[in-house]
PDB file of C-alpha atoms in Angstrom:
ATOM      1  CA  ASP A   1     -37.152 -53.526  21.442  1.00 91.00           C
ATOM      2  CA  LEU A   2     -39.000 -56.854  21.798  1.00 98.00           C
ATOM      3  CA  LEU A   3     -36.936 -58.457  19.017  1.00 98.00           C
ATOM      4  CA  ALA A   4     -33.218 -58.869  18.390  1.00 98.00           C
ATOM      5  CA  PRO A   5     -32.135 -56.900  15.281  1.00 98.00           C
ATOM      6  CA  PRO A   6     -31.671 -60.005  13.067  1.00 98.00           C
ATOM      7  CA  VAL A   7     -35.159 -61.223  14.031  1.00 98.00           C
ATOM      8  CA  ALA A   8     -36.757 -57.854  13.304  1.00 98.00           C
ATOM      9  CA  ALA A   9     -34.963 -57.737   9.934  1.00 97.00           C
ATOM     10  CA  ALA A  10     -36.153 -61.241   9.011  1.00 97.00           C
ATOM     11  CA  LEU A  11     -39.748 -60.409   9.914  1.00 96.00           C
ATOM     12  CA  ALA A  12     -39.553 -57.188   7.881  1.00 96.00           C
ATOM     13  CA  GLU A  13     -38.569 -59.319   4.859  1.00 94.00           C
ATOM     14  CA  TRP A  14     -41.166 -62.050   5.516  1.00 93.00           C
ATOM     15  CA  PRO A  15     -42.186 -63.423   2.094  1.00 88.00           C
ATOM     16  CA  VAL A  16     -45.684 -62.480   0.980  1.00 88.00           C
ATOM     17  CA  ASP A  17     -46.093 -65.984  -0.446  1.00 87.00           C
ATOM     18  CA  ALA A  18     -45.192 -67.701   2.858  1.00 88.00           C
ATOM     19  CA  PRO A  19     -47.787 -70.239   4.060  1.00 86.00           C
ATOM     20  CA  VAL A  20     -48.265 -68.123   7.176  1.00 90.00           C
ATOM     21  CA  ASP A  21     -48.844 -64.379   7.071  1.00 93.00           C
ATOM     22  CA  VAL A  22     -46.406 -62.273   9.069  1.00 95.00           C
ATOM     23  CA  ASP A  23     -49.413 -60.920  10.997  1.00 94.00           C
ATOM     24  CA  GLU A  24     -49.729 -64.409  12.540  1.00 95.00           C
ATOM     25  CA  VAL A  25     -46.295 -64.005  14.131  1.00 96.00           C
ATOM     26  CA  LEU A  26     -46.972 -62.446  17.523  1.00 97.00           C
ATOM     27  CA  VAL A  27     -44.514 -61.148  20.109  1.00 98.00           C
ATOM     28  CA  ALA A  28     -45.134 -60.468  23.789  1.00 98.00           C
ATOM     29  CA  PRO A  29     -42.951 -59.163  26.607  1.00 98.00           C
ATOM     30  CA  ILE A  30     -41.999 -61.496  29.445  1.00 98.00           C
ATOM     31  CA  ASP A  31     -39.862 -61.263  32.563  1.00 98.00           C
ATOM     32  CA  ALA A  32     -36.283 -61.820  31.330  1.00 97.00           C
ATOM     33  CA  GLU A  33     -35.539 -63.854  34.460  1.00 96.00           C
ATOM     34  CA  LEU A  34     -38.148 -66.359  33.215  1.00 96.00           C
ATOM     35  CA  ALA A  35     -36.791 -66.767  29.674  1.00 96.00           C
ATOM     36  CA  ASP A  36     -35.547 -70.322  30.186  1.00 95.00           C
ATOM     37  CA  THR A  37     -38.204 -72.717  28.924  1.00 95.00           C
ATOM     38  CA  ALA A  38     -39.081 -74.529  32.147  1.00 95.00           C
ATOM     39  CA  ALA A  39     -39.319 -71.296  34.152  1.00 96.00           C
ATOM     40  CA  PHE A  40     -41.315 -69.557  31.400  1.00 97.00           C
ATOM     41  CA  CYS A  41     -43.786 -72.424  31.053  1.00 97.00           C
ATOM     42  CA  ALA A  42     -44.332 -72.663  34.807  1.00 97.00           C
ATOM     43  CA  ALA A  43     -44.757 -68.913  35.327  1.00 97.00           C
ATOM     44  CA  TYR A  44     -46.977 -68.263  32.321  1.00 97.00           C
ATOM     45  CA  ASP A  45     -48.944 -71.529  32.405  1.00 97.00           C
ATOM     46  CA  VAL A  46     -47.737 -72.612  28.956  1.00 97.00           C
ATOM     47  CA  GLY A  47     -47.351 -76.292  28.167  1.00 97.00           C
ATOM     48  CA  LEU A  48     -43.931 -77.688  27.337  1.00 97.00           C
ATOM     49  CA  ASP A  49     -45.665 -79.420  24.418  1.00 97.00           C
ATOM     50  CA  VAL A  50     -46.242 -76.037  22.708  1.00 98.00           C
ATOM     51  CA  SER A  51     -42.841 -74.553  23.513  1.00 98.00           C
ATOM     52  CA  ALA A  52     -40.109 -75.008  20.929  1.00 98.00           C
ATOM     53  CA  ASN A  53     -36.399 -74.636  21.613  1.00 97.00           C
ATOM     54  CA  CYS A  54     -33.754 -73.599  19.123  1.00 98.00           C
ATOM     55  CA  VAL A  55     -30.558 -75.557  19.754  1.00 96.00           C
ATOM     56  CA  VAL A  56     -27.411 -74.478  17.890  1.00 98.00           C
ATOM     57  CA  VAL A  57     -25.129 -77.378  17.016  1.00 98.00           C
ATOM     58  CA  ALA A  58     -21.683 -77.415  15.462  1.00 97.00           C
ATOM     59  CA  GLY A  59     -19.283 -79.877  13.921  1.00 96.00           C
ATOM     60  CA  LYS A  60     -16.090 -79.763  11.863  1.00 95.00           C
ATOM     61  CA  ARG A  61     -15.432 -81.087   8.394  1.00 93.00           C
ATOM     62  CA  GLU A  62     -12.040 -80.576   6.737  1.00 94.00           C
ATOM     63  CA  GLY A  63     -11.141 -77.963   9.363  1.00 93.00           C
ATOM     64  CA  VAL A  64     -14.269 -75.873   8.779  1.00 95.00           C
ATOM     65  CA  VAL A  65     -16.861 -75.504  11.535  1.00 96.00           C
ATOM     66  CA  ARG A  66     -20.401 -76.089  10.309  1.00 96.00           C
ATOM     67  CA  TYR A  67     -23.416 -74.839  12.232  1.00 97.00           C
ATOM     68  CA  ALA A  68     -27.091 -75.743  12.192  1.00 97.00           C
ATOM     69  CA  ALA A  69     -30.129 -74.917  14.262  1.00 98.00           C
ATOM     70  CA  CYS A  70     -32.352 -77.701  15.559  1.00 98.00           C
ATOM     71  CA  ILE A  71     -35.925 -76.732  16.402  1.00 98.00           C
ATOM     72  CA  ILE A  72     -37.486 -79.170  18.841  1.00 98.00           C
ATOM     73  CA  LEU A  73     -40.367 -79.222  21.291  1.00 98.00           C
ATOM     74  CA  ALA A  74     -39.457 -78.729  24.951  1.00 97.00           C
ATOM     75  CA  THR A  75     -40.779 -82.220  25.669  1.00 98.00           C
ATOM     76  CA  THR A  76     -37.956 -83.685  23.565  1.00 98.00           C
ATOM     77  CA  ARG A  77     -34.166 -83.740  23.264  1.00 97.00           C
ATOM     78  CA  ALA A  78     -32.299 -83.171  20.007  1.00 97.00           C
ATOM     79  CA  ASP A  79     -30.500 -86.188  18.533  1.00 97.00           C
ATOM     80  CA  VAL A  80     -27.305 -84.171  18.130  1.00 96.00           C
ATOM     81  CA  ASN A  81     -24.890 -87.031  17.419  1.00 93.00           C
ATOM     82  CA  GLY A  82     -27.270 -88.938  15.184  1.00 95.00           C
ATOM     83  CA  VAL A  83     -29.701 -87.035  12.999  1.00 95.00           C
ATOM     84  CA  ALA A  84     -28.165 -83.554  13.414  1.00 96.00           C
ATOM     85  CA  ARG A  85     -24.613 -84.851  12.859  1.00 96.00           C
ATOM     86  CA  ARG A  86     -25.639 -86.543   9.617  1.00 95.00           C
ATOM     87  CA  ALA A  87     -27.430 -83.405   8.430  1.00 93.00           C
ATOM     88  CA  LEU A  88     -24.255 -81.382   9.035  1.00 94.00           C
ATOM     89  CA  ASP A  89     -22.179 -84.099   7.332  1.00 95.00           C
ATOM     90  CA  VAL A  90     -19.580 -84.135  10.108  1.00 96.00           C
ATOM     91  CA  ARG A  91     -17.964 -86.914  12.152  1.00 94.00           C
ATOM     92  CA  LYS A  92     -19.063 -85.487  15.502  1.00 95.00           C
ATOM     93  CA  ALA A  93     -21.560 -82.783  16.413  1.00 96.00           C
ATOM     94  CA  SER A  94     -22.126 -81.052  19.719  1.00 96.00           C
ATOM     95  CA  PHE A  95     -23.903 -78.056  21.134  1.00 96.00           C
ATOM     96  CA  ALA A  96     -22.165 -74.908  19.901  1.00 97.00           C
ATOM     97  CA  PRO A  97     -20.319 -72.965  22.601  1.00 97.00           C
ATOM     98  CA  MET A  98     -22.568 -70.263  24.040  1.00 96.00           C
ATOM     99  CA  ALA A  99     -20.200 -67.424  23.124  1.00 97.00           C
ATOM    100  CA  ASP A 100     -20.046 -68.597  19.503  1.00 97.00           C
ATOM    101  CA  ALA A 101     -23.825 -68.999  19.230  1.00 97.00           C
ATOM    102  CA  VAL A 102     -24.435 -65.516  20.638  1.00 98.00           C
ATOM    103  CA  GLU A 103     -21.785 -63.841  18.474  1.00 98.00           C
ATOM    104  CA  LEU A 104     -22.753 -65.575  15.231  1.00 98.00           C
ATOM    105  CA  THR A 105     -26.517 -65.081  15.618  1.00 98.00           C
ATOM    106  CA  GLY A 106     -26.562 -61.570  17.084  1.00 98.00           C
ATOM    107  CA  MET A 107     -29.058 -62.879  19.641  1.00 98.00           C
ATOM    108  CA  GLU A 108     -29.017 -63.316  23.406  1.00 97.00           C
ATOM    109  CA  TYR A 109     -28.317 -66.675  24.996  1.00 94.00           C
ATOM    110  CA  GLY A 110     -31.630 -68.131  26.085  1.00 94.00           C
ATOM    111  CA  GLY A 111     -33.466 -66.228  23.365  1.00 97.00           C
ATOM    112  CA  ILE A 112     -31.924 -67.641  20.179  1.00 98.00           C
ATOM    113  CA  THR A 113     -34.618 -68.313  17.628  1.00 98.00           C
ATOM    114  CA  PRO A 114     -34.729 -69.764  14.102  1.00 98.00           C
ATOM    115  CA  ILE A 115     -36.066 -66.500  12.665  1.00 98.00           C
ATOM    116  CA  GLY A 116     -33.135 -64.372  11.522  1.00 97.00           C
ATOM    117  CA  LEU A 117     -30.336 -66.921  11.775  1.00 98.00           C
ATOM    118  CA  PRO A 118     -27.300 -66.639   9.496  1.00 97.00           C
ATOM    119  CA  ALA A 119     -28.415 -67.343   5.918  1.00 94.00           C
ATOM    120  CA  ALA A 120     -26.008 -70.250   5.371  1.00 95.00           C
ATOM    121  CA  TRP A 121     -27.177 -72.233   8.394  1.00 97.00           C
ATOM    122  CA  PRO A 122     -29.514 -75.147   7.832  1.00 97.00           C
ATOM    123  CA  ILE A 123     -32.557 -75.066  10.092  1.00 98.00           C
ATOM    124  CA  LEU A 124     -33.621 -78.577  11.049  1.00 98.00           C
ATOM    125  CA  VAL A 125     -37.197 -78.630  12.317  1.00 98.00           C
ATOM    126  CA  ASP A 126     -38.474 -81.709  14.101  1.00 98.00           C
ATOM    127  CA  SER A 127     -41.714 -82.897  12.499  1.00 97.00           C
ATOM    128  CA  ARG A 128     -43.479 -82.679  15.886  1.00 97.00           C
ATOM    129  CA  VAL A 129     -43.002 -78.903  15.825  1.00 98.00           C
ATOM    130  CA  ILE A 130     -44.659 -78.595  12.413  1.00 96.00           C
ATOM    131  CA  ALA A 131     -47.577 -80.683  13.652  1.00 97.00           C
ATOM    132  CA  THR A 132     -48.206 -78.262  16.517  1.00 97.00           C
ATOM    133  CA  PRO A 133     -50.881 -75.669  15.634  1.00 96.00           C
ATOM    134  CA  HIS A 134     -49.148 -72.851  17.576  1.00 97.00           C
ATOM    135  CA  VAL A 135     -45.763 -72.790  19.301  1.00 98.00           C
ATOM    136  CA  ILE A 136     -43.855 -70.396  21.516  1.00 98.00           C
ATOM    137  CA  ILE A 137     -40.249 -69.685  20.536  1.00 98.00           C
ATOM    138  CA  GLY A 138     -37.543 -67.217  21.470  1.00 98.00           C
ATOM    139  CA  SER A 139     -37.400 -63.733  20.013  1.00 98.00           C
ATOM    140  CA  GLY A 140     -33.648 -63.232  19.975  1.00 98.00           C
ATOM    141  CA  VAL A 141     -33.807 -61.478  23.356  1.00 98.00           C
ATOM    142  CA  ARG A 142     -34.636 -62.808  26.813  1.00 98.00           C
ATOM    143  CA  HIS A 143     -37.403 -60.321  27.624  1.00 98.00           C
ATOM    144  CA  SER A 144     -39.973 -61.509  25.062  1.00 98.00           C
ATOM    145  CA  LYS A 145     -41.310 -64.584  23.260  1.00 98.00           C
ATOM    146  CA  ILE A 146     -42.819 -65.192  19.833  1.00 98.00           C
ATOM    147  CA  ALA A 147     -45.996 -67.187  19.222  1.00 98.00           C
ATOM    148  CA  LEU A 148     -46.650 -68.476  15.711  1.00 97.00           C
ATOM    149  CA  PRO A 149     -48.165 -71.423  13.862  1.00 97.00           C
ATOM    150  CA  GLY A 150     -45.840 -74.439  14.024  1.00 96.00           C
ATOM    151  CA  PRO A 151     -45.957 -74.963  10.241  1.00 95.00           C
ATOM    152  CA  ALA A 152     -44.385 -71.512   9.742  1.00 95.00           C
ATOM    153  CA  LEU A 153     -41.089 -72.834  11.104  1.00 96.00           C
ATOM    154  CA  GLY A 154     -40.879 -75.387   8.313  1.00 94.00           C
ATOM    155  CA  ALA A 155     -41.240 -72.582   5.764  1.00 93.00           C
ATOM    156  CA  LEU A 156     -38.277 -70.515   6.982  1.00 94.00           C
ATOM    157  CA  PRO A 157     -35.363 -70.044   4.564  1.00 91.00           C
ATOM    158  CA  ASN A 158     -33.036 -73.085   4.739  1.00 94.00           C
ATOM    159  CA  ALA A 159     -35.535 -75.002   6.874  1.00 96.00           C
ATOM    160  CA  ARG A 160     -35.969 -78.713   6.477  1.00 96.00           C
ATOM    161  CA  VAL A 161     -38.545 -80.759   8.334  1.00 97.00           C
ATOM    162  CA  VAL A 162     -36.862 -83.826   9.806  1.00 96.00           C
ATOM    163  CA  GLU A 163     -38.546 -86.932  11.207  1.00 95.00           C
ATOM    164  CA  ASP A 164     -37.165 -88.011  14.576  1.00 95.00           C
ATOM    165  CA  LEU A 165     -34.753 -85.088  14.925  1.00 97.00           C
ATOM    166  CA  ALA A 166     -35.625 -85.293  18.603  1.00 97.00           C
ATOM    167  CA  ARG A 167     -36.441 -88.003  21.084  1.00 95.00           C
ATOM    168  CA  PRO A 168     -38.840 -87.795  24.014  1.00 93.00           C
ATOM    169  CA  ALA A 169     -37.095 -86.264  27.026  1.00 88.00           C
TER     170      ALA A 169
END
């Protein structure tokens, strides 16, 4: 019950040839009221520089909505209308509406994570995240967090490491 169903399913199918063993992906319970990054970091004495956020962005092209996940450190802000927009190949990108993100991912708002996202979604990982030895990310639910090596996020299906996906906050 510490993982959303899509996250648990993705971890159950973790590739044996992945650069990080699934045993290095750890989950721990937290107070659900402290799931938001700033509150979590303050309460659990975790640095923002080792906390990664998963931001769902959307844009339209030829009437079709395209989605992507941007994985960025909490010390940064995603370049949604620059780098992310170009990666989606749309004229304008914005944060996906909360209801859409929750419905399409099968995860709770405030807990959305890159592990277990819809298979067609590109996962854009800021290079700063990959350079971080261990990061804390969501688990798909608000009452737990995942800790894993930063480089593991660049090895997820459909992941692409992107320079300057984010800017300092």
